[in-house]
Amino acid sequence: SQIIFERWANARFKYRNRSFWARGYYVDTVGKNTKKIAEYIQNQLKEDREYDQLSMDFEDPFKDYTIEKKRVNKRMKR
């Protein structure tokens, strides 16, 4: 990445921390074994599943509140 930033100086504005790392993307160039890479990917999938369990489905808080109920409440206040 240092060579890229030396050749293309404007890239530093797009990649401020001088790295090309992205979550969920792994590249290694120095012949690491495939077992380590597979473990890394498995851990990423496990982490994603854990985050999916934390998310909640949206439920409309006003689903039972109709216009008729609103009109009745206004009449009762008068």
Coordinates of C-alpha atoms in Angstrom, one line a residue:
S1 CA 0.0 0.0 0.0
Q2 CA 2.9 2.3 0.6
I3 CA 4.0 2.1 -3.0
I4 CA 0.5 2.9 -4.2
F5 CA 0.3 6.0 -1.9
E6 CA 3.7 7.1 -3.2
R7 CA 2.7 6.8 -6.9
W8 CA -0.8 8.2 -6.5
A9 CA -0.7 10.9 -3.9
N10 CA -4.5 11.6 -4.2
A11 CA -5.3 8.1 -2.9
R12 CA -4.4 9.3 0.6
F13 CA -7.6 11.4 0.6
K14 CA -9.7 8.4 -0.2
Y15 CA -7.9 6.0 2.1
R16 CA -6.9 8.1 5.1
N17 CA -5.4 5.4 7.3
R18 CA -3.2 4.1 4.4
S19 CA -4.7 0.7 4.4
F20 CA -7.0 -1.2 2.1
W21 CA -8.6 -3.4 4.8
A22 CA -12.3 -4.1 4.6
R23 CA -14.4 -6.1 7.0
G24 CA -15.3 -9.6 5.5
Y25 CA -12.4 -9.5 3.0
Y26 CA -9.1 -11.3 3.6
V27 CA -6.1 -11.6 1.2
D28 CA -2.7 -12.9 2.1
T29 CA 0.2 -13.1 -0.3
V30 CA 2.9 -14.9 1.6
G31 CA 1.7 -18.5 1.3
K32 CA -0.1 -19.0 4.6
N33 CA -1.7 -22.3 4.9
T34 CA -5.3 -22.8 3.8
K35 CA -6.4 -24.1 7.2
K36 CA -5.7 -20.7 8.8
I37 CA -7.7 -18.9 6.1
A38 CA -10.6 -21.3 6.5
E39 CA -10.6 -20.7 10.3
Y40 CA -10.6 -17.0 9.7
I41 CA -13.6 -17.2 7.3
Q42 CA -15.4 -19.5 9.7
N43 CA -14.9 -17.1 12.6
Q44 CA -16.3 -14.3 10.4
L45 CA -19.4 -16.3 9.6
K46 CA -19.9 -17.1 13.3
E47 CA -19.6 -13.5 14.2
D48 CA -22.1 -12.5 11.5
R49 CA -24.6 -15.1 12.8
E50 CA -24.2 -13.7 16.3
Y51 CA -24.9 -10.2 15.1
D52 CA -28.0 -11.5 13.2
Q53 CA -29.4 -12.9 16.4
L54 CA -29.0 -9.5 18.1
S55 CA -31.1 -7.7 15.5
M56 CA -34.8 -7.3 16.1
D57 CA -37.7 -7.3 13.6
F58 CA -39.5 -4.0 13.2
E59 CA -43.0 -3.9 14.7
D60 CA -45.2 -0.9 14.1
P61 CA -46.0 0.7 17.5
F62 CA -49.2 2.2 16.1
K63 CA -50.7 -0.8 14.4
D64 CA -53.6 -1.0 16.8
Y65 CA -54.2 2.8 16.9
T66 CA -56.9 3.6 14.3
I67 CA -58.4 6.9 13.3
E68 CA -61.7 5.9 15.0
K69 CA -60.0 5.6 18.4
K70 CA -58.4 9.0 17.9
R71 CA -61.8 10.5 17.2
V72 CA -63.4 8.9 20.3
N73 CA -60.6 10.2 22.4
K74 CA -61.1 13.8 21.1
R75 CA -64.9 13.6 21.8
M76 CA -64.3 12.4 25.3
K77 CA -62.0 15.4 26.0
R78 CA -64.7 17.9 25.0

